[in-house]
CSV table of C-alpha atoms in Angstrom, one decimal:
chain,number,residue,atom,x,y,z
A,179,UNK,CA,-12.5,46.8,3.6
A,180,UNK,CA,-10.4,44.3,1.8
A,181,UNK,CA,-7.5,45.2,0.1
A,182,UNK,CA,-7.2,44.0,-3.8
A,183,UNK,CA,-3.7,41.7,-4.5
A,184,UNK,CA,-3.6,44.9,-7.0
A,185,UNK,CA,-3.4,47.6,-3.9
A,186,UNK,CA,-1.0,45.4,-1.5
A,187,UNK,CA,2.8,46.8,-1.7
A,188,UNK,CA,4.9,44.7,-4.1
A,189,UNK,CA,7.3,41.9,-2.6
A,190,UNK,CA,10.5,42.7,-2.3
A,191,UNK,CA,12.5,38.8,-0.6
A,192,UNK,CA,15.7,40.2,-2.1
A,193,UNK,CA,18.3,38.9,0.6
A,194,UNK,CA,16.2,36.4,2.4
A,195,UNK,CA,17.2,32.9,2.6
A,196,UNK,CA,14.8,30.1,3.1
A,197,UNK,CA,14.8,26.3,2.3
A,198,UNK,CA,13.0,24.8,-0.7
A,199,UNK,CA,11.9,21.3,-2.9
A,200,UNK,CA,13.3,21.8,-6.3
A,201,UNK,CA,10.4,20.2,-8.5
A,202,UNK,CA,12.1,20.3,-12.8
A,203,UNK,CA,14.2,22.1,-14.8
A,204,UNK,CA,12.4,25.4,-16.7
A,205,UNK,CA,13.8,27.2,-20.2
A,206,UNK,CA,17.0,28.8,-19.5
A,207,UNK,CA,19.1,26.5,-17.4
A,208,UNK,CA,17.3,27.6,-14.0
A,209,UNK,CA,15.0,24.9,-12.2
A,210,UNK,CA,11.6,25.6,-10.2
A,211,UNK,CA,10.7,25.9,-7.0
A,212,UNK,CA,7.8,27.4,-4.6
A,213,UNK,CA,7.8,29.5,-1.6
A,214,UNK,CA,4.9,30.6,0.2
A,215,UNK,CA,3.1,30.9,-3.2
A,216,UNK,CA,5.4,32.4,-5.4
A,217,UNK,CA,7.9,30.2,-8.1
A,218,UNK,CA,11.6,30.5,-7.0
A,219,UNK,CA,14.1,30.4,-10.0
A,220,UNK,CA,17.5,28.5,-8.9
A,221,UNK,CA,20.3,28.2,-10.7
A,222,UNK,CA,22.9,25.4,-9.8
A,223,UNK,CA,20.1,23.0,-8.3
A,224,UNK,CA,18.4,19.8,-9.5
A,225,UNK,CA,15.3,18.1,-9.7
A,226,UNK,CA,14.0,16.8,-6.3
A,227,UNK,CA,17.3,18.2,-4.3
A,228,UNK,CA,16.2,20.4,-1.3
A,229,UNK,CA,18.1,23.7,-1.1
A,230,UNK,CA,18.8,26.2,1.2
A,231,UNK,CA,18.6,29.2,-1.1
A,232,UNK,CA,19.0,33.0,-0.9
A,233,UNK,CA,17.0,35.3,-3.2
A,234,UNK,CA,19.2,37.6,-5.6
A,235,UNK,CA,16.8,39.2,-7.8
A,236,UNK,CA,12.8,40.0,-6.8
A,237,UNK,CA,11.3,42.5,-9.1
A,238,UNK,CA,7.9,42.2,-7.3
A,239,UNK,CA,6.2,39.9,-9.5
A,240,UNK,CA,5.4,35.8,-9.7
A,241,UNK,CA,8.5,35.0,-9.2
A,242,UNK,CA,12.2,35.6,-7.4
A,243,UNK,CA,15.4,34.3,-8.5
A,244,UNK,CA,17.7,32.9,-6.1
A,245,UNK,CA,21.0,31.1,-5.1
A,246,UNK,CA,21.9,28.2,-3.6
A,247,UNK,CA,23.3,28.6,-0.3
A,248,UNK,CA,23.8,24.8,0.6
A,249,UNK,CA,22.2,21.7,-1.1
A,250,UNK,CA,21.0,19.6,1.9
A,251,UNK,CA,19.9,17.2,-0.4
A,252,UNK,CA,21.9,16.0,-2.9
A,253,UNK,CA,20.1,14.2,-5.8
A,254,UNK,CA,22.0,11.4,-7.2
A,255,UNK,CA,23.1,12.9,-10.9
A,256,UNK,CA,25.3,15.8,-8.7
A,257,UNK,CA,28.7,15.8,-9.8
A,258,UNK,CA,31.3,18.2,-9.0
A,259,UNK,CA,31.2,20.7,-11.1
A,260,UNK,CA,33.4,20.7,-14.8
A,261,UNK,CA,34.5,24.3,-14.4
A,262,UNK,CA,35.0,25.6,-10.9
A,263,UNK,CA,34.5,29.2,-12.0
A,264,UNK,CA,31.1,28.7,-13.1
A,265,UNK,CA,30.2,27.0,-9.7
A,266,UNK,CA,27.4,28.6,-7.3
A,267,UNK,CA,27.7,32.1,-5.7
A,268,UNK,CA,25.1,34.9,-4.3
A,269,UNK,CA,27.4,36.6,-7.5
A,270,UNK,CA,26.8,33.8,-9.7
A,271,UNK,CA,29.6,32.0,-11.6
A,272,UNK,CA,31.2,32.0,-15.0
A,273,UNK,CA,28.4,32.2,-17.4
A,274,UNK,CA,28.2,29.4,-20.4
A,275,UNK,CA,28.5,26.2,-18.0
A,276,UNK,CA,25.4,26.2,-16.1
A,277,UNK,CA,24.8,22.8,-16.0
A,278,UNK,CA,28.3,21.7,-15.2
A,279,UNK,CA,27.2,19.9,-11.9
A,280,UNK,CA,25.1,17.5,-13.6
A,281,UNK,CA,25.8,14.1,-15.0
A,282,UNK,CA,26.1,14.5,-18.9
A,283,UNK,CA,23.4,11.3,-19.6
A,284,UNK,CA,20.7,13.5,-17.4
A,285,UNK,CA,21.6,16.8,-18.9
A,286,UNK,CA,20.0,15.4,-22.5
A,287,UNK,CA,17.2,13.9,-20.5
A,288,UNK,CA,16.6,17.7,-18.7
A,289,UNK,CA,16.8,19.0,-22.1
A,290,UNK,CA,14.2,16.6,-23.4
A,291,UNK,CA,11.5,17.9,-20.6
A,292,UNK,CA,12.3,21.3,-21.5
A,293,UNK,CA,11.7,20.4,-25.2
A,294,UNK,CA,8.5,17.9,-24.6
A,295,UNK,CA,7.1,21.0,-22.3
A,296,UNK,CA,7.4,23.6,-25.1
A,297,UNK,CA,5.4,21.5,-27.6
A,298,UNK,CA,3.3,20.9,-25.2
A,299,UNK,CA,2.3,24.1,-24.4
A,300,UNK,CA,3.0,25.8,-27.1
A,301,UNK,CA,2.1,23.9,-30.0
A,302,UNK,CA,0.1,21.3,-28.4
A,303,UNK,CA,2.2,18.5,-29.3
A,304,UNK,CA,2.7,15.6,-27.0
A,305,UNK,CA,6.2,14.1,-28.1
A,306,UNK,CA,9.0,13.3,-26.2
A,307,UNK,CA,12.6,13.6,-28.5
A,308,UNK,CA,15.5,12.2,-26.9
A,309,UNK,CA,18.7,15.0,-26.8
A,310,UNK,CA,21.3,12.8,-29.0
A,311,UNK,CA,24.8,13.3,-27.8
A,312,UNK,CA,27.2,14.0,-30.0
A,313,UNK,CA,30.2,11.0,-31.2
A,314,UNK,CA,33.1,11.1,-28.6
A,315,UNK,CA,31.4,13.8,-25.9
A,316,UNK,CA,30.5,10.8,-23.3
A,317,UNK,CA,34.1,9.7,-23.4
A,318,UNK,CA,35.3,12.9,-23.3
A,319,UNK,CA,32.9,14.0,-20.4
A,320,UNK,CA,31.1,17.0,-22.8
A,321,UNK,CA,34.4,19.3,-22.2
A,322,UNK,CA,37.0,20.1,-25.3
A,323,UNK,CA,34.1,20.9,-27.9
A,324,UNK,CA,34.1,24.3,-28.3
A,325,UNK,CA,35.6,25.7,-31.5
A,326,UNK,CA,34.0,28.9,-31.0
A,327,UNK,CA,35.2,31.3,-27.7
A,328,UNK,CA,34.4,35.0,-26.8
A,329,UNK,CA,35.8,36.8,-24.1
A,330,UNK,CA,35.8,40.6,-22.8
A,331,UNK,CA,38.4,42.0,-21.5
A,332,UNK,CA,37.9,43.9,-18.2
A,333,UNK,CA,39.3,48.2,-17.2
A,334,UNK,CA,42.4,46.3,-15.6
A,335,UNK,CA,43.2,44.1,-18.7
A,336,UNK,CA,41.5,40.8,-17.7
A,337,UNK,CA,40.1,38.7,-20.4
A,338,UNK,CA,37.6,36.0,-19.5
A,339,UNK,CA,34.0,34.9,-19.5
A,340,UNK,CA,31.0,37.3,-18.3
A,341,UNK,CA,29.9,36.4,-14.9
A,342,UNK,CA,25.9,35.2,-15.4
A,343,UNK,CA,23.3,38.1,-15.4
A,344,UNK,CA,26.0,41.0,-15.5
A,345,UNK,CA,28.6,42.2,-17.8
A,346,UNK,CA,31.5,41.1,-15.2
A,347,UNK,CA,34.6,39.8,-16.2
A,348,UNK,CA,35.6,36.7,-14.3
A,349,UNK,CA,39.3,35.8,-14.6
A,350,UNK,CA,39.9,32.1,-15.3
A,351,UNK,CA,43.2,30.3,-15.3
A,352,UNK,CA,41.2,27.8,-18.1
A,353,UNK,CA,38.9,27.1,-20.9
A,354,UNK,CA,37.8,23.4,-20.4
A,355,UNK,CA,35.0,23.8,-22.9
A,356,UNK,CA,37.3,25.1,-25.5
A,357,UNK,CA,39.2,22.5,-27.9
A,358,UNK,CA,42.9,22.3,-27.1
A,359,UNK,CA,44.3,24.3,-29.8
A,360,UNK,CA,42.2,27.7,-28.0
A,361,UNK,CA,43.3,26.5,-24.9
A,362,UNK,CA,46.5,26.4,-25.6
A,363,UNK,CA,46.8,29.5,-27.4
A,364,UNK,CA,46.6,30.7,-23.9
A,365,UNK,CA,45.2,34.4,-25.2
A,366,UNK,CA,42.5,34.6,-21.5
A,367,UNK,CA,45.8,34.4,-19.4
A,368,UNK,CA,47.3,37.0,-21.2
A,369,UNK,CA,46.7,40.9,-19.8
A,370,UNK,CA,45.1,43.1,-22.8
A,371,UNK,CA,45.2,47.0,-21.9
A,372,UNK,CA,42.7,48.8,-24.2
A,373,UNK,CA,40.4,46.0,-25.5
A,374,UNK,CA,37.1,45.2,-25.1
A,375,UNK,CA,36.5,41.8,-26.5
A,376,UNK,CA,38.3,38.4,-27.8
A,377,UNK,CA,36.8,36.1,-30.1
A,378,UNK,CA,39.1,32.9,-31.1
A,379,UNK,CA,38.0,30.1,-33.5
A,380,UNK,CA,40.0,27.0,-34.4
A,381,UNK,CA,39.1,25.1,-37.8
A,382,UNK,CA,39.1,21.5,-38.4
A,383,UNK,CA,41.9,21.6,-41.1
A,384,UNK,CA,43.9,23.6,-38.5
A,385,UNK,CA,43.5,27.3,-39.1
A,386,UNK,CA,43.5,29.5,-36.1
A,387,UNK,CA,42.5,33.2,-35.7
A,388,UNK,CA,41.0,35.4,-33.4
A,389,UNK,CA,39.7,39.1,-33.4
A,390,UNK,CA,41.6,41.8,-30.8
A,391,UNK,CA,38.3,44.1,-31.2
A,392,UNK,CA,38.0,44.1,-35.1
A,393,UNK,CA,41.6,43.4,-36.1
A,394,UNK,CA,41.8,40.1,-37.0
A,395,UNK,CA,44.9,37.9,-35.8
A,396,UNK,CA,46.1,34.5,-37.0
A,397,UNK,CA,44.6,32.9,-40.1
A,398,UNK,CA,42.6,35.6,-42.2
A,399,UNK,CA,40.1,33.1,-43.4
A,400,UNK,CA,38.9,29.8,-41.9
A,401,UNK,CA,38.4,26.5,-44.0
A,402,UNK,CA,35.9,24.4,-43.0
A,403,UNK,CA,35.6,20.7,-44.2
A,404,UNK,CA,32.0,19.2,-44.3
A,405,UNK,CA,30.2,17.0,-45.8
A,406,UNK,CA,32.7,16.0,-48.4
A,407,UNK,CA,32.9,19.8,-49.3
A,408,UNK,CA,35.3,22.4,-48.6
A,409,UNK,CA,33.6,25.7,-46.7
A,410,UNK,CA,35.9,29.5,-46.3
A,411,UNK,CA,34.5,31.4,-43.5
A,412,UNK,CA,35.6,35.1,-43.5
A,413,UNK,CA,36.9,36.6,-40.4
A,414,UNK,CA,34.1,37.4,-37.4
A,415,UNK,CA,31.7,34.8,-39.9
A,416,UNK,CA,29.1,32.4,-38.1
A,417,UNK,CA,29.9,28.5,-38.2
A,418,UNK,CA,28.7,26.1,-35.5
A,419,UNK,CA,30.4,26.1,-32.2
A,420,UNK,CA,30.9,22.4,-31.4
A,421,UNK,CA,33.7,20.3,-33.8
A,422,UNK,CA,31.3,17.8,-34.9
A,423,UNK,CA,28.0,19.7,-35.2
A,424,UNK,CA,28.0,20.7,-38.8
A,425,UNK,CA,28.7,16.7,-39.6
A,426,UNK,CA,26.3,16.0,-37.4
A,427,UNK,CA,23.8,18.4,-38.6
A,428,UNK,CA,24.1,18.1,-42.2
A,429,UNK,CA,23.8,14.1,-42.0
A,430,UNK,CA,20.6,14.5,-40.2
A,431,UNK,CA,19.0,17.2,-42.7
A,432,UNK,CA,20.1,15.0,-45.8
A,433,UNK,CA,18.6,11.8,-43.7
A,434,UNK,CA,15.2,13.8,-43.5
A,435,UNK,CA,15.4,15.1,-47.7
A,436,UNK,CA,15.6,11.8,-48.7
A,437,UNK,CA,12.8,10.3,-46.7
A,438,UNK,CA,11.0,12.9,-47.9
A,439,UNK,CA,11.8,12.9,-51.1
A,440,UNK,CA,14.4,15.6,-53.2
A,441,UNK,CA,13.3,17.0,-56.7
A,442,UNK,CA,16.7,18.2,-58.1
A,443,UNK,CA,14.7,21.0,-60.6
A,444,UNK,CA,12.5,22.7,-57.7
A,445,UNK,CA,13.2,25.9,-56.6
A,446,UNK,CA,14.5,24.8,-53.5
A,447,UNK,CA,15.4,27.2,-51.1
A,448,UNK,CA,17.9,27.4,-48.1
A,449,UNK,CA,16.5,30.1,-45.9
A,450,UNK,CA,19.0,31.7,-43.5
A,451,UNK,CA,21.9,30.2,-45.4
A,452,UNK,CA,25.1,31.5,-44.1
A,453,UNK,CA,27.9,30.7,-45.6
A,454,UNK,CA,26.1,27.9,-47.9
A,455,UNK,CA,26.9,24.8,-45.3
A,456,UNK,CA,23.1,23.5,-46.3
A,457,UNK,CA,23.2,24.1,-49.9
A,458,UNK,CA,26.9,22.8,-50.0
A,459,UNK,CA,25.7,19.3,-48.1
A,460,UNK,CA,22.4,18.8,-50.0
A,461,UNK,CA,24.4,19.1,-53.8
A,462,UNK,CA,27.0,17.3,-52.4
A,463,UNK,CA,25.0,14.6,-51.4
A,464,UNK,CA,22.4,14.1,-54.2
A,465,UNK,CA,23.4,16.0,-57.1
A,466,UNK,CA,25.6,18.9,-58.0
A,467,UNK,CA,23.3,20.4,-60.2
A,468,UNK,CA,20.5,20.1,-57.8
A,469,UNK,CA,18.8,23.2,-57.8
A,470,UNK,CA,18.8,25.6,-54.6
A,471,UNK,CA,18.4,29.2,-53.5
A,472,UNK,CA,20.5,30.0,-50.3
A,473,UNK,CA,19.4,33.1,-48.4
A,474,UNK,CA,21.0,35.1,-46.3
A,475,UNK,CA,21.2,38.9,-44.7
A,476,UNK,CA,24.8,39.4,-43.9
A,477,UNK,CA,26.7,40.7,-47.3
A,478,UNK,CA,30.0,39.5,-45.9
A,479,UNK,CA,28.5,35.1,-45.4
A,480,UNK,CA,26.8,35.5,-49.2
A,481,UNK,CA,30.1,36.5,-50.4
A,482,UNK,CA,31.6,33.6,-48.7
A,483,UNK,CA,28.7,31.2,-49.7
A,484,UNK,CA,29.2,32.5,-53.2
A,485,UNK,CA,32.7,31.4,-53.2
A,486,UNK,CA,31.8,28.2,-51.4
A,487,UNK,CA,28.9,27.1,-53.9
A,488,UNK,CA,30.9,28.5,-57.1
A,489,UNK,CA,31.1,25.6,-58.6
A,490,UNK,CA,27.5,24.2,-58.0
A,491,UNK,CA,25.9,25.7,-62.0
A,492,UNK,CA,22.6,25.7,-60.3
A,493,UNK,CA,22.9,26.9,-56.6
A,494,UNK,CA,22.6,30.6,-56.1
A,495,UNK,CA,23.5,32.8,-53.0
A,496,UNK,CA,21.0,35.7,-52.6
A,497,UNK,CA,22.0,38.6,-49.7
A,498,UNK,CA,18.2,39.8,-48.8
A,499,UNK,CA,16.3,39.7,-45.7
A,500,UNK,CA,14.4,36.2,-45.7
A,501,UNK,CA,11.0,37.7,-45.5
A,502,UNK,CA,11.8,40.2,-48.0
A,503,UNK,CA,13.1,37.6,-50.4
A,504,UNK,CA,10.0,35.4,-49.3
A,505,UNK,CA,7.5,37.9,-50.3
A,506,UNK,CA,8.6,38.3,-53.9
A,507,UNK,CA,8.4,34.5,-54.8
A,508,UNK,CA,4.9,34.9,-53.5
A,509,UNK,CA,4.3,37.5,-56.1
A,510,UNK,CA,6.0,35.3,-58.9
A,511,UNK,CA,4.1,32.2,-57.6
A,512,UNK,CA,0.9,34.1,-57.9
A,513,UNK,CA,1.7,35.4,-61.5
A,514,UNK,CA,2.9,31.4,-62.6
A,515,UNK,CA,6.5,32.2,-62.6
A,516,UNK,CA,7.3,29.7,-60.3
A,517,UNK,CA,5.8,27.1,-58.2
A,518,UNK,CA,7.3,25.7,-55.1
A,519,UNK,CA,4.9,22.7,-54.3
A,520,UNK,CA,8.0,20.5,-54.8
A,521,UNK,CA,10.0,22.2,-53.5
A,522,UNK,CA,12.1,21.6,-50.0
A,523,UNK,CA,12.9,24.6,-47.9
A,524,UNK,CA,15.8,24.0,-45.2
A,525,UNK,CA,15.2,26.9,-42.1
A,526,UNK,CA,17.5,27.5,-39.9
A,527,UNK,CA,16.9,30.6,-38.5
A,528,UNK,CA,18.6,32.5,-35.7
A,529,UNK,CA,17.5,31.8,-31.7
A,530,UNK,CA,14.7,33.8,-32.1
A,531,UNK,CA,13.0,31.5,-34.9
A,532,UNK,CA,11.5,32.1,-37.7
A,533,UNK,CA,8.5,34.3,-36.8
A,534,UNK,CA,4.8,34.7,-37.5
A,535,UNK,CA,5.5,36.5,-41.0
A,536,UNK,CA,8.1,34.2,-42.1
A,537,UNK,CA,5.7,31.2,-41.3
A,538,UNK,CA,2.8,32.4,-43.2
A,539,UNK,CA,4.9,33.5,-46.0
A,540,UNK,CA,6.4,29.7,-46.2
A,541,UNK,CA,2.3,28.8,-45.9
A,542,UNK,CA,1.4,30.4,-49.0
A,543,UNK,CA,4.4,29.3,-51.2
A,544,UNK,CA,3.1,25.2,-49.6
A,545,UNK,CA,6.3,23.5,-50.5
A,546,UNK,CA,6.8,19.7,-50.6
A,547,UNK,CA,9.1,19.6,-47.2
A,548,UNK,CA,10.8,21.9,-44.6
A,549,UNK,CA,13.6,20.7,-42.5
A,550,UNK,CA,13.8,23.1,-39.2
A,551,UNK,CA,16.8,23.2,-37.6
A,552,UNK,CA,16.6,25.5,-34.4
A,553,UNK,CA,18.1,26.7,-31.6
A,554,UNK,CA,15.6,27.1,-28.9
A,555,UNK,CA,12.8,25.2,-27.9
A,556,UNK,CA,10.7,27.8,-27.2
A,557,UNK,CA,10.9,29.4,-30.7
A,558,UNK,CA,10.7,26.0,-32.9
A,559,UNK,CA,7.3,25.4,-30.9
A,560,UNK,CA,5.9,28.5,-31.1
A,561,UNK,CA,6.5,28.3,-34.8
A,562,UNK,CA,5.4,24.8,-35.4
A,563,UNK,CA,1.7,25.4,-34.2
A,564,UNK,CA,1.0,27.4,-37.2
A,565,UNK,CA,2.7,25.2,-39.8
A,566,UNK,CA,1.1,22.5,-38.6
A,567,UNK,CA,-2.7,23.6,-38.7
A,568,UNK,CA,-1.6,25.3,-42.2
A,569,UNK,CA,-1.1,21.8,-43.6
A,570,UNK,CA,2.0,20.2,-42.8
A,571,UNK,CA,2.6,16.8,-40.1
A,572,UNK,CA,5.7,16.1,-38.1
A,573,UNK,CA,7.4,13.5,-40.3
A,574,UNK,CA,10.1,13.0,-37.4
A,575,UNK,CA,11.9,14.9,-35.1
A,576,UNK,CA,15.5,14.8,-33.6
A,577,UNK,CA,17.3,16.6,-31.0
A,578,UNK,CA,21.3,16.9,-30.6
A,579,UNK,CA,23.3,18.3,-27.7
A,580,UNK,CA,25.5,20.6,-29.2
A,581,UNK,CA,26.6,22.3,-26.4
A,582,UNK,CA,27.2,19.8,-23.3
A,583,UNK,CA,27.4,21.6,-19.8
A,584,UNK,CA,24.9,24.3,-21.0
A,585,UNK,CA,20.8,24.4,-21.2
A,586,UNK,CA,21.3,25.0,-25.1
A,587,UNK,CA,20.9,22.0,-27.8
A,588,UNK,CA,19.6,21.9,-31.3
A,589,UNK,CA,16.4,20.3,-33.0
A,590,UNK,CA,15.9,19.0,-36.3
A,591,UNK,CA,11.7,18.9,-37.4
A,592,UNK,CA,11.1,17.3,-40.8
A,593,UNK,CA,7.4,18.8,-42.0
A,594,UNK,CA,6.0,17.2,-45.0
A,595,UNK,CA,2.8,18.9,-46.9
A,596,UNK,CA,-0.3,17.5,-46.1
């Protein structure tokens, strides 16, 4: 009798080492390759470089994930790697510079195929969107960007990045991601005895602080300036991590409200608002007594975006839930109250996206326009397939490389109302 695929034992190739093709890059930094059947996850590896590889992680299942033991050969966008702590190791290197080996111009084309893939197959969309970089990374080879740095601290006192796929400190000697003023600050060379975690941020008007657990160091508050607009950011409070994304960002989402048209009266909303860097941009572009509704969860970033937008008479900050807020202008659009057909909605959701409810909450209300700005591929294409056979087209679509040396970038979607 023939045994099922369902009654053999599972497949355990944790340990082995074999040699394999690597074919493209998947979600996640990690590239693709096939053994005997089964996909083989790499980290470290490029497209169309053969690899001697040992598996780290089999759970049974489709797929292993595994190491490079030696590239035998080398595909012509190797370089050494930017940070030699995140390099390759059955352990696995410093996590946040995965793709640190590769040349910067075919990064942004590895994150287009990851991007074109996703809308592919999960929205059905056949585009490709070329990853933008970023004014002054090529020159400065994608390293002093980050304004934005977290670090744990280990039992011994070590403070430093997490080693990828565990919650290991690894002890670096630097930060070449980081902008100079973190680096030079010098606080992951220092030895902390009862601490946890570090987070440091560096302004661009020159503030510095950073958080020893919860008790905040340096600068209480962070000033921001964007967009012709001045932005406070309370201690612990989100901003973008790269020194030229929020220009860069709210210059494309402007671009994308004017081609599509801005009614100053609507009741436009900013969904997911933070600290009002949208709302801030938009009034400070078209008009300041455009009208807009910025929403956001965290009580502490709608105090701050309350502050920010004080002087804007018709721009309010709102501290709800966004589907939660959603669901009562749904109620007042039914009843007449409102109407948001002209209205532009700027989303900018966290990695996850904006979600099923959120999407068919923004479908009933039918504004005029939604800029998207997201995160993840994945996410931005899972939630475009509904707003797209609800009624709205792709009126253009960018992508930028916010964060050179790792799998992460941002896209912008314009969706106009059919």
């Amino acid at each position: 009798m023939t045994k099922s695929k369902r009654d053999l034992p599972p497949v355990d190739w944790t340990g082995q080492t074999f040699t394999v093709k690597i074919e493209k890059v998947a979600h996640g930094g990690i590239f693709v390759a096939r053994h005997e059947g089964r996909v083989v996850f790499v980290s470290h590896v490029l497209p169309g470089e053969t690899a001697s590889v040992r598996v780290v992680e089999d759970k049974g299942g489709a797929f292993c994930r595994a190491e490079p033991l030696e590239i035998l050969e080398a595909s012509a966008d190797r370089v050494p790697q930017v940070w030699k702590a995140a390099g390759p190791g059955i352990a696995g290197g410093a996590g946040g510079c995965e793709f640190g080996h590769i040349k910067l111009s075919r990064q942004r084309e590895l994150k287009s195929d990851v991007l074109e893939e996703a809308l592919s197959r999960m929205a059905g969309i056949e585009r490709r969107v070329e990853v933008e970089a970023l004014a002054g990374d090529d020159e400065a080879n994608g390293l002093g960007y980050r304004t934005r740095v977290q670090l744990k601290v280990d039992a011994a006192g070590v403070a430093g990045p997490v080693r990828e796929r565990s919650h290991e400190v690894v002890e670096v000697r630097d930060l070449p991601l980081a902008v100079d003023e973190i680096r030079e600050l010098g606080l992951h060379q220092k030895n902390w005895q009862d601490v946890e975690r570090i987070e440091i941020a560096a302004s661009n008007t020159g503030q510095m602080q950073w958080m020893i657990d919860k008790k905040v160091k340096g600068d209480e508050r962070l000033i921001e300036r964007v967009a012709g607009r001045t932005f406070r950011i309370s201690a612990g409070g989100f901003w973008q991590v790269h020194k030229k994304a929020a220009e860069t960002l709210t210059t494309c989402v402007n671009d994308m409200i004017a081609a599509g048209g801005l009614d100053l009266n609507a009741p436009n909303l900013d969904l997911y608002g933070g600290v009002g860097l949208f709302a801030g941009a938009i009034a400070a572009k078209f008009a300041n007594r455009v009208k807009i509704t910025t929403v956001e969860s965290s009580k502490q970033a709608t105090k701050d975006a309350e502050m920010n937008l004080a002087d804007l008479p018709a721009v309010r900050a709102v501290c709800k839930q966004t589907d939660g807020f959603l669901a009562e202008q749904i109620s007042l659009a039914k009843s007449g109250t409102v109407d948001f057909t002209e209205a532009t909605v700027i989303l900018d959701p966290p990695r996850s996206g904006a979600g099923g409810k959120v999407v068919n909450q923004l479908l009933k209300l039918k504004p005029k326009q939604i800029v998207y700005v997201a995160c993840d591929p994945i996410a931005v294409a899972r939630d475009l397939k509904p707003l797209l056979t609800g009624g709205f087209k792709i009126a253009s679509m960018r992508a930028f490389d916010l964060f050179p040396h790792t799998h992460h970038f941002e896209t912008v979607v314009h969706l106009q109302r059919v």
